[in-house]
Amino acid sequence: MHSVRKITEDLYWVGANDRRLALFENIHPIPRGVSYNSYLLLDKKTVLFDAVDWAVCRQFLENIEFLLNGRELDYIVVNHMEPDHGASLEEILLRYPNAKIISSEKAFLFMRQFGFSIDGRIEQVKEGDTFSFGKHEVTFIAAPMVHWPEVLVTFDKTNGVLFSADAFGSFGALDGKLFDDEVNFDRDWIDDARRYYTNIVGKYGPQVQALLKKAAGIPIKIICPLHGPVWRTNLGYFLDKYDKWSRYEPEEKGVLIVYASMYGNTESAANALAAALVEKGVKNVSVYDVSNTHVSYLISETFRYSHVVLASVTYNLGIYPPMHNYLMDMKALNLQNRTFAIVENGSWACKSGTLMRDFLENQMKKMTVLDEKVTLNSSLKEENLPDVEALADSLIESMKEKK
Ligand code: FEO
């Protein structure tokens, strides 16, 4: 049975939700599921904008069949061919033998690499090209590395709709509510949207900035992304978040404390520091156990906060492996412009603090590490408390200095 939503007089959402998938890209937990958005334009020509993951293909096909109501499908615009969108393309090509694919040179290369049969079905476009489907004329904008190199975004000059590919997407299934004004985004969606952006597209901040600059020059009324809600009301809110995230600017002044603790002793120091900060007036503090929290959540929170405390036990004369993995992920995603503080622990040969400082200062960009630190020998004791207080004071001073 079909399940579609109307966006404008002749444009429909024909995507589907997956609430069964545990791990997006087989890495990132998605407890709220995910939507794969696709859009069908019923103009003089019929045009499908992107496709969906194979897991939800049945729903997708029923949606398209219902709206076409016996008409042919003329075109499929493929802005992004990664298999979470492209996997159902071949089925569409089989069911609609006259449909042609409009996409970029690189997308066609990738389709062939993935084994798609597309010979005789392609219309290659590049940035600046236009295409008319009847009443609607679209233009294409290159958005390489947002999130793969082949990506285009398509702007419909007739109704101001931007088909934005992965940009402006979010984890989370759509519970019938398609538009940003049908949900409380800042309460219910922003954490998943941040986690999606930072982990999926976070590495490509400069490329997102380039797309934002191009987008600023066109009169966008509606943003139709490939995941999550469609934006038709409060576009400025989300554009501002994307601007901050892609410039690697923190969203909030506050302290994220991530600890790596084997027997609860480093955890005690993390809790003591959090309490000291709150007692001194800093309320925006969050504490996470690196072993118990999927790294995608830690990355998302690290993009959000201005200050980060890494508290780690020494393990095999190195950084505790889950903490090291978190640092490696931060580096891979190109995170920068943060202030760090360090709590280290070791029963003999305490090395974790020196190693974490070295990683932040020499393997990452524009990271500041505060001079004050807390060093524990096995456990937090009365004699360590002045250092905890001093570290809290140093974090607070640093927060005052940062604009
Ligand atoms: Fe939603 Fe880059 O695919």
CSV table of C-alpha atoms and ligand atoms in Angstrom, one decimal:
chain,number,residue,atom,x,y,z
A,1,MET,CA,0.0,0.0,0.0
A,2,HIS,CA,1.3,3.5,-0.9
A,3,SER,CA,2.3,6.0,1.7
A,4,VAL,CA,3.2,9.4,0.1
A,5,ARG,CA,3.1,13.1,1.1
A,6,LYS,CA,2.4,16.1,-1.1
A,7,ILE,CA,5.0,18.8,-1.0
A,8,THR,CA,3.8,21.3,-3.7
A,9,GLU,CA,1.0,21.0,-6.2
A,10,ASP,CA,2.9,18.6,-8.4
A,11,LEU,CA,5.8,17.3,-6.2
A,12,TYR,CA,5.5,14.4,-3.8
A,13,TRP,CA,7.6,12.6,-1.2
A,14,VAL,CA,7.7,8.9,-2.3
A,15,GLY,CA,10.4,7.7,0.1
A,16,ALA,CA,10.2,5.2,2.9
A,17,ASN,CA,11.4,4.6,6.5
A,18,ASP,CA,13.6,1.8,7.8
A,19,ARG,CA,13.1,1.1,11.5
A,20,ARG,CA,14.8,-2.3,11.4
A,21,LEU,CA,18.3,-1.3,10.4
A,22,ALA,CA,20.6,-1.3,13.5
A,23,LEU,CA,23.7,0.3,12.1
A,24,PHE,CA,23.7,3.0,9.3
A,25,GLU,CA,26.7,2.2,7.0
A,26,ASN,CA,27.1,-0.8,9.3
A,27,ILE,CA,28.8,1.5,11.8
A,28,HIS,CA,26.4,4.1,13.3
A,29,PRO,CA,23.6,3.0,15.6
A,30,ILE,CA,20.2,4.4,14.6
A,31,PRO,CA,17.7,3.6,17.4
A,32,ARG,CA,15.2,6.0,15.8
A,33,GLY,CA,15.6,4.5,12.4
A,34,VAL,CA,16.2,6.4,9.2
A,35,SER,CA,14.2,7.7,6.2
A,36,TYR,CA,15.3,7.4,2.6
A,37,ASN,CA,13.7,10.3,0.8
A,38,SER,CA,12.8,10.3,-2.8
A,39,TYR,CA,10.6,12.8,-4.7
A,40,LEU,CA,8.4,12.5,-7.7
A,41,LEU,CA,7.5,15.4,-9.9
A,42,LEU,CA,4.4,15.1,-12.1
A,43,ASP,CA,5.0,17.7,-14.8
A,44,LYS,CA,4.6,17.2,-18.6
A,45,LYS,CA,7.4,14.8,-18.0
A,46,THR,CA,7.5,12.6,-14.9
A,47,VAL,CA,10.7,12.9,-12.9
A,48,LEU,CA,12.0,10.9,-9.9
A,49,PHE,CA,14.6,12.7,-7.8
A,50,ASP,CA,16.9,10.0,-6.3
A,51,ALA,CA,16.0,6.5,-5.2
A,52,VAL,CA,16.1,4.5,-1.9
A,53,ASP,CA,17.9,1.7,-0.1
A,54,TRP,CA,17.1,-1.8,-1.2
A,55,ALA,CA,15.6,-2.6,2.2
A,56,VAL,CA,12.6,-0.2,1.6
A,57,CYS,CA,12.3,-0.8,-2.2
A,58,ARG,CA,8.8,-2.4,-2.0
A,59,GLN,CA,7.3,0.6,-0.3
A,60,PHE,CA,9.1,2.9,-2.7
A,61,LEU,CA,7.8,1.1,-5.8
A,62,GLU,CA,4.2,1.1,-4.5
A,63,ASN,CA,4.4,4.8,-3.9
A,64,ILE,CA,5.7,5.5,-7.4
A,65,GLU,CA,3.2,3.2,-9.1
A,66,PHE,CA,0.3,4.9,-7.2
A,67,LEU,CA,1.2,8.4,-8.2
A,68,LEU,CA,2.1,7.7,-11.8
A,69,ASN,CA,-1.3,6.1,-12.1
A,70,GLY,CA,-0.4,4.4,-15.4
A,71,ARG,CA,1.9,7.1,-16.7
A,72,GLU,CA,5.4,6.4,-17.8
A,73,LEU,CA,8.4,7.4,-15.7
A,74,ASP,CA,10.5,9.7,-18.0
A,75,TYR,CA,13.5,10.7,-15.9
A,76,ILE,CA,15.4,9.8,-12.8
A,77,VAL,CA,17.6,12.6,-11.5
A,78,VAL,CA,20.4,11.0,-9.4
A,79,ASN,CA,22.0,13.6,-7.2
A,80,HIS,CA,23.8,10.9,-5.1
A,81,MET,CA,24.3,7.3,-6.1
A,82,GLU,CA,25.6,5.8,-2.8
A,83,PRO,CA,23.8,2.5,-2.3
A,84,ASP,CA,21.6,3.8,0.5
A,85,HIS,CA,19.9,5.7,-2.3
A,86,GLY,CA,21.1,4.0,-5.5
A,87,ALA,CA,20.5,0.4,-4.6
A,88,SER,CA,16.9,0.4,-6.0
A,89,LEU,CA,17.9,2.2,-9.2
A,90,GLU,CA,18.3,-0.9,-11.3
A,91,GLU,CA,14.8,-2.1,-10.3
A,92,ILE,CA,13.4,1.3,-11.3
A,93,LEU,CA,15.2,1.0,-14.7
A,94,LEU,CA,13.7,-2.5,-15.2
A,95,ARG,CA,10.1,-1.4,-14.3
A,96,TYR,CA,10.3,1.8,-16.3
A,97,PRO,CA,12.2,0.9,-19.5
A,98,ASN,CA,11.8,4.3,-21.1
A,99,ALA,CA,13.2,6.2,-18.1
A,100,LYS,CA,16.5,8.0,-18.5
A,101,ILE,CA,19.0,8.8,-15.8
A,102,ILE,CA,20.2,12.4,-15.4
A,103,SER,CA,23.4,12.6,-13.4
A,104,SER,CA,27.0,13.6,-13.3
A,105,GLU,CA,29.9,11.9,-15.1
A,106,LYS,CA,31.3,10.6,-11.9
A,107,ALA,CA,27.9,9.2,-10.8
A,108,PHE,CA,27.7,7.2,-14.1
A,109,LEU,CA,31.3,5.9,-13.5
A,110,PHE,CA,30.3,4.8,-10.0
A,111,MET,CA,27.1,3.2,-11.3
A,112,ARG,CA,29.1,1.1,-13.7
A,113,GLN,CA,31.6,0.2,-10.9
A,114,PHE,CA,28.7,-1.0,-8.8
A,115,GLY,CA,27.5,-3.1,-11.8
A,116,PHE,CA,24.4,-1.2,-12.9
A,117,SER,CA,23.2,-1.7,-16.5
A,118,ILE,CA,22.8,1.9,-17.7
A,119,ASP,CA,24.0,1.8,-21.3
A,120,GLY,CA,21.7,3.9,-23.5
A,121,ARG,CA,19.9,5.3,-20.5
A,122,ILE,CA,22.0,8.2,-19.5
A,123,GLU,CA,21.9,12.0,-19.8
A,124,GLN,CA,25.1,13.5,-18.4
A,125,VAL,CA,25.0,16.9,-16.8
A,126,LYS,CA,27.3,19.3,-15.0
A,127,GLU,CA,27.1,22.4,-12.9
A,128,GLY,CA,25.2,25.2,-14.6
A,129,ASP,CA,23.3,22.9,-17.1
A,130,THR,CA,19.6,23.3,-17.1
A,131,PHE,CA,16.8,20.8,-18.0
A,132,SER,CA,13.2,21.5,-18.6
A,133,PHE,CA,10.4,19.0,-17.7
A,134,GLY,CA,7.5,21.1,-18.9
A,135,LYS,CA,6.5,23.8,-16.4
A,136,HIS,CA,9.6,23.1,-14.3
A,137,GLU,CA,13.1,24.0,-15.2
A,138,VAL,CA,15.9,22.8,-13.0
A,139,THR,CA,19.6,23.6,-12.8
A,140,PHE,CA,22.4,21.5,-11.4
A,141,ILE,CA,25.0,22.5,-8.9
A,142,ALA,CA,28.1,20.4,-8.2
A,143,ALA,CA,28.6,19.5,-4.5
A,144,PRO,CA,31.6,17.2,-4.6
A,145,MET,CA,32.3,15.4,-1.3
A,146,VAL,CA,29.0,16.3,0.2
A,147,HIS,CA,29.2,13.4,0.7
A,148,TRP,CA,30.8,11.5,-2.2
A,149,PRO,CA,32.6,13.0,-5.1
A,150,GLU,CA,29.8,12.5,-7.7
A,151,VAL,CA,27.2,14.6,-5.8
A,152,LEU,CA,25.0,17.1,-7.5
A,153,VAL,CA,22.3,19.1,-5.9
A,154,THR,CA,19.4,20.2,-8.1
A,155,PHE,CA,17.5,23.5,-7.9
A,156,ASP,CA,14.0,23.8,-9.4
A,157,LYS,CA,13.9,27.4,-10.6
A,158,THR,CA,10.1,27.2,-11.0
A,159,ASN,CA,9.1,26.4,-7.4
A,160,GLY,CA,12.3,27.1,-5.4
A,161,VAL,CA,12.9,23.5,-4.3
A,162,LEU,CA,16.4,22.5,-3.7
A,163,PHE,CA,17.0,18.7,-3.9
A,164,SER,CA,20.0,18.8,-1.6
A,165,ALA,CA,21.3,15.1,-1.6
A,166,ASP,CA,22.8,14.2,1.8
A,167,ALA,CA,23.1,17.8,2.8
A,168,PHE,CA,20.6,18.9,5.5
A,169,GLY,CA,19.7,15.3,6.2
A,170,SER,CA,19.3,13.5,9.6
A,171,PHE,CA,19.0,10.1,11.1
A,172,GLY,CA,15.5,9.2,12.4
A,173,ALA,CA,12.5,7.7,10.7
A,174,LEU,CA,9.6,10.1,9.8
A,175,ASP,CA,6.6,9.3,11.8
A,176,GLY,CA,4.2,10.6,9.2
A,177,LYS,CA,5.5,14.1,9.9
A,178,LEU,CA,7.5,15.2,6.8
A,179,PHE,CA,8.0,18.9,7.3
A,180,ASP,CA,10.2,20.8,9.7
A,181,ASP,CA,7.0,22.6,11.0
A,182,GLU,CA,5.4,19.3,11.8
A,183,VAL,CA,8.1,18.3,14.3
A,184,ASN,CA,9.8,20.0,17.2
A,185,PHE,CA,13.2,19.8,15.6
A,186,ASP,CA,15.2,21.5,18.3
A,187,ARG,CA,13.8,19.2,20.9
A,188,ASP,CA,13.4,15.9,19.1
A,189,TRP,CA,15.7,15.9,16.0
A,190,ILE,CA,18.7,18.1,16.5
A,191,ASP,CA,20.8,15.5,18.3
A,192,ASP,CA,20.2,12.9,15.5
A,193,ALA,CA,20.8,15.6,12.8
A,194,ARG,CA,24.1,16.6,14.5
A,195,ARG,CA,25.2,13.0,14.8
A,196,TYR,CA,24.3,12.4,11.2
A,197,TYR,CA,26.1,15.5,9.9
A,198,THR,CA,29.2,15.1,12.1
A,199,ASN,CA,29.8,11.4,11.4
A,200,ILE,CA,28.8,11.2,7.8
A,201,VAL,CA,29.7,14.6,6.3
A,202,GLY,CA,31.8,16.1,9.1
A,203,LYS,CA,35.2,15.5,7.4
A,204,TYR,CA,34.1,17.7,4.5
A,205,GLY,CA,33.6,21.1,6.2
A,206,PRO,CA,35.3,23.1,3.4
A,207,GLN,CA,33.2,21.4,0.7
A,208,VAL,CA,30.0,22.1,2.7
A,209,GLN,CA,31.1,25.7,3.1
A,210,ALA,CA,31.5,25.9,-0.7
A,211,LEU,CA,27.9,24.5,-1.2
A,212,LEU,CA,26.5,27.0,1.4
A,213,LYS,CA,28.1,29.8,-0.5
A,214,LYS,CA,26.5,28.6,-3.8
A,215,ALA,CA,23.2,28.1,-2.0
A,216,ALA,CA,23.3,31.7,-0.7
A,217,GLY,CA,23.0,32.9,-4.3
A,218,ILE,CA,19.8,31.1,-5.2
A,219,PRO,CA,16.2,31.8,-3.9
A,220,ILE,CA,15.6,28.5,-2.0
A,221,LYS,CA,12.1,28.1,-0.6
A,222,ILE,CA,12.1,24.4,0.2
A,223,ILE,CA,15.0,22.0,1.0
A,224,CYS,CA,14.3,18.3,0.1
A,225,PRO,CA,17.2,16.2,1.6
A,226,LEU,CA,17.7,12.5,1.2
A,227,HIS,CA,17.2,11.7,4.9
A,228,GLY,CA,15.0,13.3,7.6
A,229,PRO,CA,12.5,16.2,7.4
A,230,VAL,CA,11.8,18.5,4.5
A,231,TRP,CA,12.6,22.2,5.3
A,232,ARG,CA,9.9,24.7,4.2
A,233,THR,CA,9.6,27.0,7.2
A,234,ASN,CA,12.7,27.6,9.4
A,235,LEU,CA,15.4,27.1,6.8
A,236,GLY,CA,17.7,29.7,8.5
A,237,TYR,CA,17.8,27.6,11.7
A,238,PHE,CA,19.3,24.6,10.0
A,239,LEU,CA,21.5,26.6,7.6
A,240,ASP,CA,23.1,28.3,10.7
A,241,LYS,CA,23.8,24.9,12.3
A,242,TYR,CA,25.4,23.7,9.0
A,243,ASP,CA,27.5,26.8,8.8
A,244,LYS,CA,28.8,26.3,12.4
A,245,TRP,CA,29.4,22.6,12.0
A,246,SER,CA,31.2,23.0,8.7
A,247,ARG,CA,33.4,25.7,10.1
A,248,TYR,CA,34.2,23.5,13.0
A,249,GLU,CA,32.9,26.1,15.4
A,250,PRO,CA,31.3,24.9,18.6
A,251,GLU,CA,27.6,25.4,19.0
A,252,GLU,CA,27.7,25.9,22.7
A,253,LYS,CA,30.0,27.0,25.4
A,254,GLY,CA,30.3,24.1,27.8
A,255,VAL,CA,32.4,21.2,28.9
A,256,LEU,CA,32.2,17.6,27.6
A,257,ILE,CA,34.0,15.1,29.9
A,258,VAL,CA,34.9,11.8,28.3
A,259,TYR,CA,36.5,9.3,30.6
A,260,ALA,CA,38.2,5.9,30.1
A,261,SER,CA,38.1,4.0,33.4
A,262,MET,CA,38.8,0.3,34.1
A,263,TYR,CA,37.8,0.1,37.8
A,264,GLY,CA,36.0,3.4,38.4
A,265,ASN,CA,38.9,5.4,39.7
A,266,THR,CA,39.3,7.7,36.6
A,267,GLU,CA,35.5,7.9,36.5
A,268,SER,CA,35.6,9.3,40.1
A,269,ALA,CA,37.9,12.1,38.9
A,270,ALA,CA,35.6,12.8,36.0
A,271,ASN,CA,32.6,13.0,38.3
A,272,ALA,CA,34.6,15.2,40.8
A,273,LEU,CA,35.6,17.6,38.0
A,274,ALA,CA,32.0,17.8,36.7
A,275,ALA,CA,30.7,18.6,40.2
A,276,ALA,CA,33.4,21.2,40.7
A,277,LEU,CA,32.5,22.9,37.4
A,278,VAL,CA,28.8,22.9,38.2
A,279,GLU,CA,29.4,24.3,41.7
A,280,LYS,CA,31.4,27.1,40.2
A,281,GLY,CA,28.5,28.0,37.9
A,282,VAL,CA,29.1,26.1,34.7
A,283,LYS,CA,25.8,24.1,34.1
A,284,ASN,CA,26.4,23.0,30.6
A,285,VAL,CA,28.5,19.9,31.4
A,286,SER,CA,28.1,16.4,30.1
A,287,VAL,CA,29.9,13.2,31.1
A,288,TYR,CA,30.3,10.1,29.0
A,289,ASP,CA,32.0,6.7,29.6
A,290,VAL,CA,34.1,6.1,26.4
A,291,SER,CA,33.6,2.4,26.8
A,292,ASN,CA,29.9,2.6,27.1
A,293,THR,CA,29.1,5.2,24.5
A,294,HIS,CA,29.2,4.6,20.7
A,295,VAL,CA,31.8,6.8,19.3
A,296,SER,CA,29.3,8.4,16.9
A,297,TYR,CA,27.6,10.0,19.9
A,298,LEU,CA,30.9,11.2,21.3
A,299,ILE,CA,31.9,12.8,18.0
A,300,SER,CA,28.5,14.6,17.8
A,301,GLU,CA,28.9,16.0,21.3
A,302,THR,CA,32.5,17.0,20.6
A,303,PHE,CA,31.3,19.1,17.6
A,304,ARG,CA,28.7,20.6,19.9
A,305,TYR,CA,30.8,21.7,22.9
A,306,SER,CA,33.6,24.3,23.1
A,307,HIS,CA,35.7,22.5,25.8
A,308,VAL,CA,36.5,18.8,26.1
A,309,VAL,CA,38.1,17.0,29.0
A,310,LEU,CA,39.8,13.7,28.2
A,311,ALA,CA,40.3,11.5,31.3
A,312,SER,CA,42.1,8.3,30.6
A,313,VAL,CA,43.8,5.5,32.3
A,314,THR,CA,47.1,4.3,30.9
A,315,TYR,CA,46.8,0.9,29.2
A,316,ASN,CA,49.7,-1.2,27.8
A,317,LEU,CA,51.8,2.0,28.3
A,318,GLY,CA,49.5,3.8,25.9
A,319,ILE,CA,46.1,5.5,25.7
A,320,TYR,CA,43.2,3.2,26.7
A,321,PRO,CA,42.0,1.7,23.3
A,322,PRO,CA,38.5,3.1,23.2
A,323,MET,CA,39.8,6.6,24.0
A,324,HIS,CA,42.4,6.2,21.3
A,325,ASN,CA,39.7,5.1,18.8
A,326,TYR,CA,37.7,8.2,19.8
A,327,LEU,CA,40.7,10.4,19.1
A,328,MET,CA,41.4,8.7,15.8
A,329,ASP,CA,37.8,9.3,14.7
A,330,MET,CA,38.0,12.9,15.7
A,331,LYS,CA,41.1,13.3,13.6
A,332,ALA,CA,39.6,11.4,10.6
A,333,LEU,CA,36.6,13.8,10.7
A,334,ASN,CA,38.9,16.8,10.7
A,335,LEU,CA,37.6,18.3,13.9
A,336,GLN,CA,39.4,21.4,15.0
A,337,ASN,CA,39.2,24.6,17.1
A,338,ARG,CA,38.5,23.0,20.5
A,339,THR,CA,40.1,23.5,23.9
A,340,PHE,CA,41.1,20.3,25.7
A,341,ALA,CA,42.0,19.5,29.3
A,342,ILE,CA,43.6,16.3,30.5
A,343,VAL,CA,43.1,13.9,33.4
A,344,GLU,CA,45.6,11.0,33.4
A,345,ASN,CA,45.8,7.9,35.5
A,346,GLY,CA,48.4,5.2,35.9
A,347,SER,CA,49.5,2.8,38.7
A,348,TRP,CA,53.0,2.8,37.2
A,349,ALA,CA,54.5,4.6,34.2
A,350,CYS,CA,51.5,7.0,33.8
A,351,LYS,CA,51.7,7.9,30.0
A,352,SER,CA,48.2,8.6,28.9
A,353,GLY,CA,48.3,12.4,29.5
A,354,THR,CA,51.5,13.0,27.6
A,355,LEU,CA,50.3,10.7,24.7
A,356,MET,CA,46.9,12.4,24.5
A,357,ARG,CA,48.5,15.9,24.5
A,358,ASP,CA,50.9,14.8,21.8
A,359,PHE,CA,48.0,13.5,19.7
A,360,LEU,CA,46.0,16.6,20.0
A,361,GLU,CA,48.9,19.0,19.4
A,362,ASN,CA,50.7,17.2,16.7
A,363,GLN,CA,48.1,15.1,14.8
A,364,MET,CA,45.2,17.5,14.8
A,365,LYS,CA,44.6,21.1,13.7
A,366,LYS,CA,44.0,24.2,15.8
A,367,MET,CA,43.6,22.3,19.1
A,368,THR,CA,44.5,24.0,22.4
A,369,VAL,CA,45.5,21.9,25.4
A,370,LEU,CA,45.4,23.6,28.8
A,371,ASP,CA,48.5,23.5,30.9
A,372,GLU,CA,46.8,22.5,34.1
A,373,LYS,CA,46.1,18.8,34.3
A,374,VAL,CA,45.2,16.2,36.9
A,375,THR,CA,47.5,13.2,37.4
A,376,LEU,CA,46.3,10.2,39.4
A,377,ASN,CA,48.3,7.4,40.8
A,378,SER,CA,45.7,4.6,40.7
A,379,SER,CA,42.9,6.6,42.4
A,380,LEU,CA,41.5,10.0,43.3
A,381,LYS,CA,42.6,11.1,46.8
A,382,GLU,CA,42.2,14.1,49.0
A,383,GLU,CA,45.6,15.4,47.8
A,384,ASN,CA,44.4,15.5,44.2
A,385,LEU,CA,41.4,17.7,44.9
A,386,PRO,CA,43.3,21.0,44.6
A,387,ASP,CA,44.4,20.0,41.1
A,388,VAL,CA,40.7,19.1,40.2
A,389,GLU,CA,39.7,22.6,41.5
A,390,ALA,CA,42.5,24.2,39.5
A,391,LEU,CA,41.5,22.4,36.3
A,392,ALA,CA,37.9,23.5,36.7
A,393,ASP,CA,39.1,27.1,37.2
A,394,SER,CA,41.3,26.9,34.2
A,395,LEU,CA,38.4,25.6,32.0
A,396,ILE,CA,36.2,28.4,33.3
A,397,GLU,CA,38.9,31.1,32.5
A,398,SER,CA,39.3,29.6,29.0
A,399,MET,CA,35.6,29.8,28.4
A,400,LYS,CA,35.6,33.4,29.3
A,401,GLU,CA,38.4,34.2,26.9
A,402,LYS,CA,36.8,32.4,23.9
A,403,LYS,CA,34.3,34.6,22.1
B,1,FEO,FE1,22.6,8.9,2.3
B,1,FEO,FE2,25.9,9.5,1.2
B,1,FEO,O1,24.2,8.6,1.4
